[in-house]
Coordinates of C-alpha atoms and ligand atoms in Angstrom, one line a residue:
X123 CA -62.7 -48.9 -92.2
X124 CA -64.1 -48.8 -88.7
X125 CA -64.7 -45.6 -86.8
X126 CA -65.4 -42.1 -88.1
X127 CA -63.8 -42.4 -91.5
X128 CA -65.8 -45.5 -92.3
X129 CA -69.1 -43.8 -91.3
X130 CA -68.2 -40.5 -93.2
X131 CA -67.4 -42.4 -96.4
X132 CA -70.4 -44.7 -96.2
X133 CA -72.7 -41.7 -95.5
X134 CA -71.2 -39.6 -98.3
X135 CA -71.2 -42.5 -100.7
X136 CA -74.9 -43.1 -100.3
X137 CA -76.0 -39.4 -100.1
X138 CA -74.0 -38.4 -103.2
X139 CA -74.5 -41.5 -105.3
X140 CA -71.2 -43.3 -105.2
X141 CA -72.4 -46.7 -103.9
X142 CA -75.2 -48.1 -101.8
X143 CA -76.7 -51.6 -100.9
X144 CA -78.7 -53.0 -103.8
X145 CA -82.3 -54.2 -103.9
X146 CA -83.3 -52.0 -101.0
X147 CA -87.0 -52.0 -102.0
X148 CA -87.1 -55.8 -101.4
X149 CA -85.2 -55.6 -98.1
X150 CA -81.8 -56.0 -99.8
X151 CA -79.5 -59.0 -99.7
X152 CA -76.1 -58.8 -98.1
X153 CA -73.0 -58.6 -100.3
X154 CA -74.4 -56.7 -103.3
X155 CA -73.8 -53.0 -104.0
X156 CA -75.0 -50.7 -106.8
X157 CA -72.7 -47.9 -108.0
X158 CA -74.7 -44.7 -108.4
X159 CA -74.0 -42.1 -111.1
X160 CA -70.9 -40.7 -109.3
X161 CA -69.6 -44.1 -108.4
X162 CA -70.1 -45.6 -111.9
X163 CA -68.2 -42.7 -113.4
X164 CA -65.4 -43.0 -110.9
X165 CA -65.2 -46.7 -111.5
X166 CA -65.1 -46.2 -115.3
X167 CA -62.2 -43.7 -114.9
X168 CA -60.4 -46.1 -112.6
X169 CA -60.8 -49.0 -115.1
X170 CA -59.7 -46.7 -117.9
X171 CA -56.6 -45.7 -116.0
X172 CA -55.8 -49.4 -115.2
X173 CA -56.3 -50.4 -118.8
X174 CA -54.0 -47.5 -119.9
X175 CA -51.2 -48.6 -117.6
X176 CA -51.5 -52.4 -117.5
X177 CA -52.7 -53.2 -121.0
X178 CA -51.8 -50.4 -123.3
X179 CA -48.5 -49.1 -121.9
X180 CA -47.3 -52.6 -121.1
X181 CA -48.1 -53.7 -124.7
X182 CA -50.5 -56.5 -123.5
X183 CA -53.7 -57.9 -125.0
X184 CA -57.1 -57.5 -123.4
X185 CA -59.9 -60.1 -123.6
X186 CA -63.4 -60.5 -122.3
X187 CA -64.4 -64.1 -121.4
X188 CA -67.8 -65.4 -120.1
X189 CA -68.4 -65.2 -116.4
X190 CA -70.1 -68.7 -116.2
X191 CA -67.7 -71.6 -116.8
X192 CA -68.2 -75.4 -116.7
X193 CA -67.3 -77.6 -113.8
X194 CA -64.3 -79.1 -115.6
X195 CA -62.5 -75.7 -115.4
X196 CA -62.6 -75.6 -111.7
X197 CA -61.8 -79.2 -111.2
X198 CA -58.6 -78.5 -113.1
X199 CA -57.8 -75.1 -111.4
X200 CA -58.2 -76.6 -107.9
X201 CA -61.1 -74.2 -107.0
X202 CA -63.5 -77.1 -106.4
X203 CA -61.3 -78.5 -103.7
X204 CA -59.3 -75.6 -102.4
X205 CA -61.3 -72.4 -102.6
X206 CA -62.8 -72.5 -99.1
X207 CA -63.2 -70.3 -96.1
X208 CA -63.7 -71.4 -92.5
X209 CA -67.3 -71.4 -91.5
X210 CA -68.6 -71.6 -88.0
X211 CA -72.4 -71.7 -87.4
X212 CA -74.1 -70.5 -84.3
X213 CA -76.1 -73.4 -82.8
X214 CA -78.4 -70.8 -81.1
X215 CA -79.4 -68.5 -83.9
X216 CA -78.2 -70.4 -87.0
X217 CA -76.1 -67.4 -88.2
X218 CA -72.9 -68.3 -90.2
X219 CA -69.6 -66.5 -89.5
X220 CA -66.1 -66.7 -90.9
X221 CA -64.1 -68.2 -88.0
X222 CA -60.8 -66.6 -89.0
X223 CA -62.5 -63.1 -89.1
X224 CA -64.0 -63.6 -85.6
X225 CA -60.5 -64.4 -84.3
X226 CA -59.0 -61.4 -86.0
X227 CA -61.7 -59.0 -84.8
X228 CA -61.7 -60.2 -81.2
X229 CA -58.1 -61.3 -80.4
X230 CA -56.0 -58.9 -82.5
X231 CA -54.3 -62.0 -84.2
X232 CA -53.6 -61.1 -87.8
X233 CA -54.1 -63.4 -90.8
X234 CA -56.0 -66.1 -89.0
X235 CA -56.8 -67.5 -92.4
X236 CA -53.4 -69.1 -92.3
X237 CA -54.1 -71.0 -89.0
X238 CA -55.1 -74.7 -89.3
X239 CA -58.7 -75.5 -88.4
X240 CA -58.0 -77.4 -85.1
X241 CA -56.0 -74.4 -83.8
X242 CA -58.8 -72.0 -84.8
X243 CA -61.3 -74.2 -82.8
X244 CA -58.9 -74.1 -79.9
X245 CA -58.6 -70.3 -80.2
X246 CA -62.4 -69.9 -80.1
X247 CA -62.5 -71.9 -76.9
X248 CA -59.5 -70.2 -75.4
X249 CA -60.9 -66.7 -76.0
X250 CA -64.5 -67.6 -75.2
X251 CA -65.7 -66.2 -78.6
X252 CA -69.4 -65.6 -79.0
X253 CA -71.8 -65.2 -81.9
X254 CA -71.7 -61.6 -83.0
X255 CA -75.5 -61.8 -83.9
X256 CA -76.9 -63.3 -80.7
X257 CA -74.1 -63.5 -78.1
X258 CA -74.2 -67.4 -77.7
X259 CA -70.9 -69.1 -77.0
X260 CA -69.2 -70.6 -80.1
X261 CA -66.8 -72.9 -78.2
X262 CA -67.2 -76.5 -79.3
X263 CA -68.9 -75.6 -82.6
X264 CA -67.3 -77.4 -85.5
X265 CA -65.6 -75.4 -88.2
X266 CA -66.4 -76.4 -91.8
X267 CA -64.6 -75.6 -95.0
X268 CA -67.1 -73.7 -97.1
X269 CA -66.5 -73.5 -100.9
X270 CA -67.0 -69.9 -102.1
X271 CA -68.1 -70.6 -105.6
X272 CA -71.7 -69.9 -106.7
X273 CA -73.1 -73.0 -108.5
X274 CA -75.5 -72.9 -111.4
X275 CA -76.8 -75.2 -114.1
X276 CA -76.2 -74.6 -117.8
X277 CA -79.1 -75.3 -120.1
X278 CA -82.6 -76.6 -119.5
X279 CA -83.4 -79.8 -117.5
X280 CA -80.8 -81.0 -115.1
X281 CA -78.3 -79.3 -117.4
X282 CA -74.6 -79.2 -117.0
X283 CA -73.0 -78.1 -113.8
X284 CA -71.5 -74.6 -114.0
X285 CA -70.0 -72.0 -111.7
X286 CA -69.8 -68.3 -111.7
X287 CA -66.1 -67.6 -112.0
X288 CA -64.4 -66.7 -108.7
X289 CA -61.6 -64.9 -110.5
X290 CA -61.3 -63.5 -114.0
X291 CA -58.0 -65.3 -114.4
X292 CA -59.5 -68.7 -115.3
X293 CA -61.1 -67.1 -118.4
X294 CA -57.6 -66.3 -119.6
X295 CA -55.9 -69.6 -118.7
X296 CA -58.4 -71.8 -120.4
X297 CA -57.9 -69.9 -123.7
X298 CA -54.1 -70.0 -123.4
X299 CA -53.5 -72.1 -126.6
X300 CA -55.5 -69.7 -128.7
X301 CA -54.0 -66.6 -127.0
X302 CA -50.5 -67.9 -127.5
X303 CA -51.2 -68.1 -131.2
X304 CA -52.4 -64.4 -131.2
X305 CA -49.1 -63.6 -129.5
X306 CA -47.3 -65.5 -132.3
X307 CA -46.1 -68.0 -129.7
X308 CA -43.5 -65.6 -128.4
X309 CA -42.9 -65.3 -124.7
X310 CA -43.1 -63.1 -122.7
X311 CA -46.6 -61.8 -123.3
X312 CA -49.4 -60.6 -121.1
X313 CA -53.2 -60.8 -121.2
X314 CA -55.5 -58.6 -119.2
X315 CA -59.2 -58.7 -118.3
X316 CA -61.5 -56.4 -116.4
X317 CA -64.8 -57.9 -115.4
X318 CA -67.0 -59.4 -112.7
X319 CA -66.0 -62.2 -110.3
X320 CA -68.3 -63.9 -107.8
X321 CA -67.7 -65.3 -104.4
X322 CA -70.4 -66.6 -102.0
X323 CA -68.7 -64.8 -99.0
X324 CA -69.8 -66.2 -95.6
X325 CA -70.1 -62.8 -94.1
X326 CA -70.0 -59.9 -96.5
X327 CA -69.1 -56.7 -94.8
X328 CA -67.6 -53.3 -94.8
X329 CA -69.6 -52.0 -97.8
X330 CA -67.9 -52.7 -101.1
X331 CA -64.8 -54.1 -99.5
X332 CA -66.2 -57.6 -99.1
X333 CA -69.1 -58.3 -101.5
X334 CA -70.4 -61.3 -103.4
X335 CA -70.1 -59.8 -106.8
X336 CA -67.2 -57.5 -107.6
X337 CA -65.0 -56.3 -110.4
X338 CA -61.4 -57.5 -110.9
X339 CA -58.8 -56.1 -113.2
X340 CA -56.2 -58.9 -113.7
X341 CA -53.1 -59.3 -115.8
X342 CA -51.6 -62.7 -116.5
X343 CA -48.0 -62.3 -117.5
X344 CA -46.7 -65.4 -119.3
X345 CA -43.0 -65.9 -119.1
X346 CA -40.2 -68.4 -119.7
X347 CA -38.8 -68.5 -116.2
X348 CA -35.3 -69.3 -117.5
X349 CA -35.0 -66.8 -120.3
X350 CA -37.4 -63.8 -119.8
X351 CA -36.5 -60.9 -117.6
X352 CA -38.5 -57.7 -117.1
X353 CA -37.0 -54.3 -117.7
X354 CA -36.2 -53.6 -114.1
X355 CA -34.4 -50.4 -114.9
X356 CA -37.8 -48.9 -115.7
X357 CA -38.8 -49.2 -112.0
X358 CA -35.5 -49.5 -110.1
X359 CA -35.8 -46.1 -108.4
X360 CA -39.5 -46.4 -107.5
X361 CA -39.8 -46.0 -103.7
X362 CA -41.9 -48.6 -101.9
X363 CA -42.9 -49.5 -98.4
X364 CA -42.5 -53.3 -97.9
X365 CA -43.6 -55.6 -95.2
X366 CA -41.8 -58.9 -95.7
X367 CA -42.5 -62.1 -93.9
X368 CA -39.5 -61.8 -91.5
X369 CA -40.7 -58.4 -90.3
X370 CA -44.2 -59.6 -89.7
X371 CA -42.8 -62.4 -87.6
X372 CA -40.6 -60.1 -85.5
X373 CA -42.6 -57.2 -83.8
X374 CA -45.1 -56.7 -86.6
X375 CA -44.5 -53.0 -87.2
X376 CA -41.1 -52.5 -88.9
X377 CA -41.4 -51.7 -92.6
X378 CA -38.6 -51.8 -95.1
X379 CA -38.7 -48.4 -97.0
X380 CA -36.6 -49.0 -100.1
X381 CA -36.5 -48.9 -103.8
X382 CA -37.5 -51.7 -106.1
X383 CA -33.9 -52.0 -107.4
X384 CA -32.6 -52.4 -103.8
X385 CA -35.3 -54.8 -102.8
X386 CA -34.4 -57.1 -105.7
X387 CA -30.6 -56.7 -105.0
X388 CA -31.1 -57.6 -101.4
X389 CA -33.3 -60.5 -102.1
X390 CA -36.3 -59.1 -100.3
X391 CA -38.5 -59.6 -103.4
X392 CA -37.4 -62.9 -104.9
X393 CA -39.0 -62.8 -108.3
X394 CA -38.0 -60.0 -110.7
X395 CA -41.4 -60.0 -112.5
X396 CA -43.2 -59.6 -109.2
X397 CA -40.9 -56.8 -108.3
X398 CA -41.4 -55.1 -111.7
X399 CA -45.1 -55.1 -111.3
X400 CA -44.9 -53.8 -107.7
X401 CA -43.0 -50.9 -109.1
X402 CA -45.4 -50.2 -111.9
X403 CA -48.4 -50.6 -109.5
X404 CA -46.8 -48.2 -106.9
X405 CA -46.5 -45.5 -109.6
X406 CA -50.1 -46.2 -110.8
X407 CA -51.5 -46.0 -107.3
X408 CA -49.9 -42.6 -106.8
X409 CA -51.3 -41.4 -110.2
X410 CA -54.9 -42.4 -109.3
X411 CA -54.7 -40.8 -105.9
X412 CA -53.9 -43.4 -103.2
X413 CA -52.2 -41.8 -100.3
X414 CA -48.7 -43.4 -100.3
X415 CA -48.4 -42.7 -96.5
X416 CA -51.3 -45.1 -96.0
X417 CA -50.2 -47.8 -98.4
X418 CA -47.8 -50.8 -98.2
X419 CA -46.9 -54.0 -99.9
X420 CA -47.2 -57.0 -97.5
X421 CA -45.8 -60.4 -98.3
X422 CA -48.1 -63.4 -97.7
X423 CA -47.2 -65.7 -94.9
X424 CA -46.7 -69.3 -96.2
X425 CA -50.1 -70.6 -94.8
X426 CA -52.0 -67.6 -96.2
X427 CA -51.1 -68.2 -99.9
X428 CA -53.7 -69.4 -102.4
X429 CA -53.4 -73.0 -103.5
X430 CA -51.8 -71.9 -106.8
X431 CA -49.2 -69.3 -105.5
X432 CA -45.6 -69.9 -104.4
X433 CA -45.1 -66.2 -103.5
X434 CA -47.5 -63.4 -103.1
X435 CA -47.4 -59.7 -102.1
X436 CA -50.6 -57.8 -101.4
X437 CA -51.1 -54.1 -101.9
X438 CA -52.7 -52.9 -98.7
X439 CA -54.4 -49.6 -98.0
X440 CA -55.0 -48.2 -94.5
X441 CA -58.7 -47.5 -94.2
X442 CA -60.0 -46.2 -90.9
X443 CA -57.2 -47.8 -88.9
X444 CA -57.4 -51.2 -90.6
X445 CA -55.1 -52.5 -93.3
X446 CA -57.1 -53.8 -96.3
X447 CA -55.9 -55.9 -99.2
X448 CA -56.7 -54.0 -102.4
X449 CA -54.6 -56.1 -104.9
X450 CA -52.5 -59.2 -104.9
X451 CA -49.3 -59.9 -106.9
X452 CA -48.8 -63.7 -107.1
X453 CA -46.2 -65.9 -108.6
X454 CA -48.4 -68.8 -109.9
X455 CA -45.6 -70.7 -111.6
X456 CA -46.8 -73.2 -114.2
X457 CA -49.6 -74.4 -111.9
X458 CA -52.6 -73.3 -113.9
X459 CA -51.3 -74.1 -117.4
X460 CA -50.0 -77.5 -116.3
X461 CA -53.3 -78.4 -114.6
X462 CA -55.4 -77.3 -117.6
X463 CA -53.0 -79.3 -119.9
X464 CA -53.4 -82.4 -117.7
X465 CA -57.2 -82.2 -117.4
X466 CA -58.0 -81.2 -121.0
X467 CA -55.3 -83.2 -122.8
X468 CA -54.5 -80.0 -124.9
X469 CA -51.1 -78.5 -125.4
X470 CA -50.6 -75.5 -123.1
X471 CA -46.9 -75.1 -124.0
X472 CA -45.1 -72.7 -126.3
X473 CA -42.5 -73.8 -128.8
X474 CA -39.5 -71.6 -128.3
X475 CA -37.2 -71.4 -131.3
X476 CA -33.5 -71.2 -130.4
X477 CA -31.5 -68.3 -132.1
X478 CA -29.4 -71.1 -133.7
X479 CA -30.2 -74.8 -133.9
X480 CA -28.4 -76.6 -131.0
X481 CA -26.6 -79.9 -131.6
X482 CA -26.1 -82.0 -128.5
X483 CA -24.9 -85.6 -127.8
X484 CA -27.5 -87.9 -126.4
X485 CA -26.9 -91.3 -124.8
X486 CA -29.3 -94.0 -125.8
X487 CA -29.7 -97.7 -125.0
X488 CA -31.3 -100.5 -127.0
X489 CA -31.1 -103.4 -124.6
X490 CA -30.9 -106.9 -126.1
X491 CA -34.2 -108.4 -124.9
X492 CA -33.3 -111.9 -126.3
X493 CA -30.6 -111.9 -123.6
X494 CA -32.5 -110.0 -120.8
X495 CA -35.7 -112.1 -121.1
X496 CA -34.2 -115.6 -120.6
X497 CA -31.7 -114.2 -118.1
X498 CA -34.0 -112.2 -115.8
X499 CA -37.5 -113.4 -116.6
X500 CA -40.2 -111.0 -115.3
X501 CA -37.7 -108.4 -114.3
X502 CA -36.4 -107.9 -117.8
X503 CA -38.7 -105.0 -118.7
X504 CA -37.8 -103.1 -115.5
X505 CA -34.1 -103.7 -116.1
X506 CA -34.4 -102.3 -119.6
X507 CA -36.2 -99.2 -118.2
X508 CA -33.5 -98.8 -115.5
X509 CA -30.8 -98.9 -118.2
X510 CA -32.6 -96.2 -120.1
X511 CA -32.8 -94.0 -117.0
X512 CA -29.2 -94.7 -116.2
X513 CA -28.2 -93.6 -119.7
X514 CA -30.0 -90.3 -119.2
X515 CA -28.6 -89.8 -115.7
X516 CA -25.1 -91.2 -115.8
X517 CA -23.7 -91.8 -119.2
X518 CA -20.2 -92.3 -117.7
X519 CA -21.4 -95.6 -116.2
X520 CA -21.6 -97.1 -119.7
X521 CA -18.4 -95.4 -120.9
X522 CA -16.4 -96.9 -118.1
X523 CA -17.7 -100.4 -119.1
X524 CA -17.0 -99.7 -122.7
X525 CA -13.4 -98.7 -122.0
X526 CA -13.0 -101.8 -119.9
X527 CA -14.2 -104.1 -122.7
X528 CA -11.8 -102.4 -125.1
X529 CA -9.0 -103.0 -122.8
X530 CA -10.0 -106.7 -122.6
X531 CA -10.2 -107.1 -126.4
X532 CA -6.6 -105.7 -126.6
X533 CA -5.5 -108.8 -124.7
X534 CA -5.2 -107.2 -121.2
X535 CA -6.8 -108.8 -118.2
X536 CA -10.5 -108.0 -117.8
X537 CA -11.2 -105.4 -115.2
X538 CA -14.1 -104.2 -113.1
X539 CA -16.6 -102.2 -115.1
X540 CA -17.2 -104.4 -118.1
X541 CA -20.7 -104.8 -116.9
X542 CA -23.2 -102.0 -116.2
X543 CA -24.9 -102.2 -112.8
X544 CA -28.6 -101.3 -112.4
X545 CA -30.7 -101.7 -109.3
X546 CA -34.3 -102.9 -109.5
X547 CA -36.4 -103.5 -106.4
X548 CA -33.4 -103.2 -104.2
X549 CA -31.4 -105.9 -106.1
X550 CA -28.4 -105.0 -108.2
X551 CA -28.0 -106.6 -111.6
X552 CA -24.8 -106.6 -113.7
X553 CA -25.6 -106.4 -117.4
X554 CA -22.8 -107.0 -119.9
X555 CA -21.9 -103.9 -121.8
X556 CA -22.5 -105.4 -125.2
X557 CA -26.1 -106.4 -124.2
X558 CA -27.1 -102.8 -123.3
X559 CA -27.0 -101.5 -126.9
X560 CA -25.4 -98.3 -125.6
X561 CA -24.8 -95.6 -128.2
X562 CA -24.1 -91.8 -128.2
X563 CA -25.9 -90.0 -131.0
X564 CA -25.9 -86.4 -132.1
X565 CA -29.2 -84.6 -132.0
X566 CA -29.9 -81.2 -133.5
X567 CA -32.9 -79.3 -132.1
X568 CA -34.3 -76.0 -133.3
X569 CA -36.2 -75.1 -130.1
X570 CA -38.0 -76.5 -127.1
X571 CA -41.5 -76.7 -125.6
X572 CA -41.9 -74.5 -122.6
X573 CA -44.9 -74.4 -120.3
X574 CA -44.9 -70.7 -119.3
X575 CA -44.9 -69.5 -115.7
X576 CA -47.4 -66.9 -114.7
X577 CA -47.0 -63.7 -112.7
X578 CA -50.4 -62.2 -111.8
X579 CA -51.2 -58.7 -110.6
X580 CA -54.8 -58.9 -109.6
X581 CA -56.7 -55.7 -108.6
X582 CA -60.1 -55.4 -106.9
X583 CA -61.7 -52.4 -108.6
X584 CA -64.3 -51.8 -105.8
X585 CA -61.7 -51.8 -103.0
X586 CA -59.5 -49.4 -105.0
X587 CA -62.4 -47.1 -105.6
X588 CA -63.3 -47.2 -101.9
X589 CA -59.6 -46.3 -101.1
X590 CA -59.6 -43.4 -103.5
X591 CA -62.8 -42.0 -101.8
X592 CA -61.5 -42.6 -98.2
X593 CA -58.0 -41.2 -98.9
X594 CA -59.4 -38.1 -100.7
X595 CA -61.9 -37.2 -98.0
X596 CA -61.1 -33.9 -96.4
X597 CA -62.7 -31.4 -94.1
X598 CA -61.8 -27.7 -93.8
X599 CA -63.4 -24.3 -93.3
X600 CA -64.2 -21.9 -96.2
X601 CA -65.6 -18.4 -95.6
X602 CA -66.3 -19.4 -92.0
X603 CA -68.3 -22.5 -92.9
X604 CA -67.3 -26.1 -92.5
X605 CA -67.0 -28.0 -95.7
X606 CA -66.2 -31.6 -96.6
X607 CA -64.8 -32.4 -100.0
X608 CA -63.1 -35.1 -102.0
X609 CA -59.7 -34.2 -103.2
X610 CA -59.8 -36.7 -106.1
X611 CA -57.2 -36.7 -108.8
X612 CA -58.7 -34.6 -111.8
X613 CA -58.2 -37.7 -114.1
X614 CA -60.4 -39.8 -111.7
X615 CA -63.1 -37.3 -110.7
X616 CA -66.6 -38.3 -111.9
X617 CA -67.1 -34.8 -113.3
X618 CA -64.2 -32.5 -114.4
X619 CA -66.0 -29.2 -114.3
X620 CA -69.2 -27.7 -112.8
X621 CA -70.6 -24.8 -114.9
X622 CA -72.9 -22.3 -113.1
X623 CA -74.5 -19.0 -114.0
X624 CA -74.1 -16.6 -111.1
X625 CA -77.9 -16.2 -111.4
X626 CA -80.3 -17.7 -113.8
X627 CA -81.4 -14.4 -115.3
X628 CA -80.3 -11.6 -117.7
X629 CA -79.1 -14.3 -120.2
X630 CA -76.5 -15.7 -117.8
X631 CA -78.3 -19.1 -117.6
X632 CA -78.4 -19.4 -121.5
X633 CA -74.7 -18.5 -121.8
X634 CA -73.7 -20.9 -119.0
X635 CA -75.7 -23.7 -120.7
X636 CA -74.0 -23.0 -124.0
X637 CA -70.6 -23.1 -122.4
X638 CA -71.5 -26.4 -120.7
X639 CA -72.5 -27.9 -124.0
X640 CA -69.4 -26.7 -125.8
X641 CA -67.2 -28.2 -123.1
X642 CA -69.1 -31.5 -123.4
X643 CA -68.5 -31.5 -127.2
X644 CA -64.8 -31.0 -126.4
X645 CA -64.9 -34.3 -124.5
X646 CA -65.1 -33.0 -120.9
X647 CA -67.5 -34.4 -118.2
X648 CA -69.6 -31.4 -117.2
X649 CA -72.3 -30.8 -114.5
X650 CA -74.5 -27.8 -115.1
X651 CA -76.2 -26.4 -112.0
X652 CA -78.2 -23.2 -111.5
X653 CA -80.1 -24.1 -108.2
X654 CA -79.3 -22.5 -104.9
X655 CA -76.6 -19.9 -104.1
X656 CA -73.2 -20.2 -105.7
X657 CA -71.6 -21.3 -102.4
X658 CA -74.0 -24.2 -102.1
X659 CA -73.4 -25.2 -105.7
X660 CA -69.6 -25.2 -105.0
X661 CA -70.2 -27.4 -101.9
X662 CA -72.2 -29.9 -103.9
X663 CA -69.4 -30.3 -106.5
X664 CA -66.7 -30.3 -103.8
X665 CA -68.4 -33.3 -102.1
X666 CA -68.3 -35.4 -105.3
X667 CA -64.7 -34.3 -106.0
X668 CA -65.3 -32.1 -109.1
X669 CA -61.9 -30.4 -109.3
X670 CA -62.9 -27.2 -111.2
X671 CA -65.9 -24.9 -111.4
X672 CA -66.7 -22.2 -114.0
X673 CA -69.0 -19.3 -113.1
X674 CA -70.6 -17.1 -115.8
X675 CA -71.3 -13.6 -114.4
X676 CA -72.0 -10.1 -115.6
X677 CA -68.4 -9.6 -116.8
X678 CA -68.7 -12.5 -119.1
X679 CA -70.9 -10.7 -121.6
X680 CA -68.5 -7.7 -121.7
X681 CA -65.0 -9.3 -121.8
X682 CA -65.7 -13.0 -122.8
X683 CA -64.1 -14.4 -119.6
X684 CA -65.4 -16.6 -116.8
X685 CA -64.1 -17.4 -113.3
X686 CA -62.4 -20.8 -113.0
X687 CA -62.2 -22.0 -109.4
X688 CA -60.0 -24.7 -108.0
X689 CA -61.7 -27.2 -105.6
X690 CA -58.8 -27.8 -103.1
X691 CA -57.4 -24.2 -102.7
X692 CA -60.7 -22.4 -103.7
X693 CA -58.5 -20.0 -105.7
X694 CA -60.0 -18.4 -108.7
X695 CA -58.7 -17.0 -112.1
X696 CA -60.4 -15.3 -115.0
X697 CA -60.1 -17.3 -118.1
X698 CA -61.3 -16.4 -121.7
X699 CA -64.1 -18.7 -122.8
X700 CA -62.1 -19.5 -125.9
X701 CA -59.2 -21.0 -123.8
X702 CA -61.5 -22.9 -121.4
X703 CA -61.7 -26.4 -123.0
X704 CA -57.9 -26.5 -123.6
X705 CA -57.1 -25.3 -120.1
X706 CA -59.5 -27.8 -118.5
X707 CA -58.2 -30.7 -120.6
X708 CA -54.6 -29.8 -119.6
X709 CA -55.6 -29.7 -115.9
X710 CA -57.4 -33.0 -116.2
X711 CA -54.5 -34.8 -117.9
X712 CA -52.0 -33.3 -115.5
X713 CA -50.2 -31.3 -118.3
X714 CA -50.7 -28.1 -116.3
X715 CA -51.4 -27.1 -112.7
X716 CA -54.0 -24.7 -111.4
X717 CA -51.2 -22.8 -109.5
X718 CA -49.4 -22.0 -112.7
X719 CA -52.5 -20.5 -114.3
X720 CA -51.9 -17.4 -112.3
X721 CA -48.9 -16.6 -114.5
X722 CA -51.2 -16.5 -117.6
X723 CA -54.5 -15.3 -116.3
X724 CA -55.8 -12.7 -113.8
X725 CA -56.1 -14.1 -110.3
X726 CA -59.1 -13.2 -108.2
X727 CA -59.2 -12.9 -104.4
X728 CA -61.2 -15.6 -102.8
X729 CA -64.5 -14.7 -101.1
X730 CA -67.0 -14.4 -104.0
X731 CA -68.2 -17.9 -103.3
X732 CA -71.2 -17.2 -101.3
X733 CA -72.7 -14.4 -103.4
X734 CA -76.4 -14.7 -103.1
X735 CA -78.5 -15.6 -106.1
Ligands
GAP848 N1 -56.7 -64.2 -109.4 C1 -56.2 -63.9 -108.2 C2 -57.2 -63.5 -107.2 O1 -58.4 -63.6 -107.4 P1 -57.6 -62.6 -104.8 O2 -56.6 -62.0 -103.8 O3 -58.5 -63.6 -104.3 O4 -56.7 -63.1 -106.0 C3 -57.8 -60.3 -106.0 O5 -58.4 -61.4 -105.3 C4 -58.4 -59.0 -105.5 O6 -59.8 -59.0 -105.7 C5 -58.3 -58.7 -104.0 O7 -57.0 -58.1 -103.8 C6 -59.4 -57.8 -103.8 O8 -59.1 -56.5 -104.1 C7 -60.5 -58.3 -104.7 N2 -61.5 -59.1 -104.0 C8 -61.3 -60.4 -103.6 N3 -62.4 -60.8 -103.0 C9 -63.3 -59.7 -102.9 C10 -64.6 -59.5 -102.4 N4 -65.3 -60.5 -101.8 N5 -65.2 -58.3 -102.5 C11 -64.5 -57.3 -103.1 N6 -63.3 -57.4 -103.6 C12 -62.7 -58.6 -103.5

């Protein structure tokens, strides 16, 4: 992110219309970015690929919920109390900074977010940290917890307090009772959502990496933790680079390179659902073009986890020398559904039918209050409750007493155990067995209410998009000239094919425009370009990652063929116009490779690229 790669990507992103700071004509405001034509197309392809993998292929449901939600939602979810960052304000210039980031940037300490505030204040003092804006010393400045949610009011007048959602997830959780019905109350099921989330970041930075409005793609997988298992065989052989807690504590650089199957077998990834989605995500990242040599899954340190998570792994990409979180895979347990059930009073459980009704024995008590009242006075109620708890916990305590009473009635000497002992407020009370109303009854149940647990893969679309651009950025030399290009996966590239006439005369321009339109009709994304020499037109498409270019030349009229050129190798083949749409669709979908086209079509020697117009 820092250094040359960061500058190259930011410069290319702005110049070629991927992304740039918003509202520039009014001076701009930090933390908001606009995706230009190339960026918007790349983002759409990325979201489509995510939807294809995490919604369609996983058999999940997708929803679209509002982005403004009432305060009650965030009281229940814990975001009102727990969604804070550490803010330190410079007394000299008034600029606000994230204290943990200052520490990370200047001391090399990682994950300072996990360090308690008093220790962060101490670190600022110890390392003589200064305000990055004006250079004034920050030692002694208090650190505040700053809530990241944007507030708003709903409706006219004072209105109702509302918040812009800080994660798309809450829009899924609050609708759980309804969504469970759509899923016919059968676990496991998953619900996805792609949409905006808002966080009033203290110091937005690094382009689209830390912004105040961004797109998330989230999946909430609802499972019965006792019964439901993912199909781990599907991902058992997927290779991953893991960075577990223990390794981070040791020397900070040792990764575990393993398969998902082995990572589960060896207990490195504790939760099978989390492991399953790490495997699915690894394959997906490879498909969309993340460089696997610059990618890892890092386990959160305990102090770093969000308030709702009991375990979490981040997908991290190496960008310009820094490791950046691009997605999180959290085990949220039943935290969210239980909280919303508690605060709303609604039922957030699923009734799970057993395969066969189950008959069990249940111990009950029906204490004789006409005995307990006079005997124990004010403590009678508590003794009755204690008997009930004891029956649930230790049925044998009653059965011992019952046996002993039976012995006594058969004329034997009474023995210990004809009373049942319960303890209330530190005092032990002996209750005669016959006054407890102890009974064992048979209960037949057809199922049980389960509050599902949640496993959540949560992707930042902007950060993933940035990663694709940074990891695809290449420089080389073609025909003695320097070129920079984006080696984007054909499925992701904003444009699949550039169509050019060699020159815009002798009918070549008309023919090229016709071909471009026919390819558009066939569902391909096409850029038509007839300005400048062919070499320059190739360079323009190379820089925005267009994987293929078609040139219409003087041979086209005679034999009905065009040249088809590959971005990365710059190789060319001559393809009949009639085959073009099918060939390009196959290349985009990954059903064929450019290299294999040489077996079918005439290969041309490279070098015609810079033919003058
Ligand atoms: N529902 C879980 C959740 O929101 P998170 O780790 O806070 O978890 C998920 O966010 C992803 O959203 C992150 O991995 C990151 O890719 C993206 N993200 C979070 N804050 C962001 C920001 N300020 N700017 C851009 N992307 C952000």
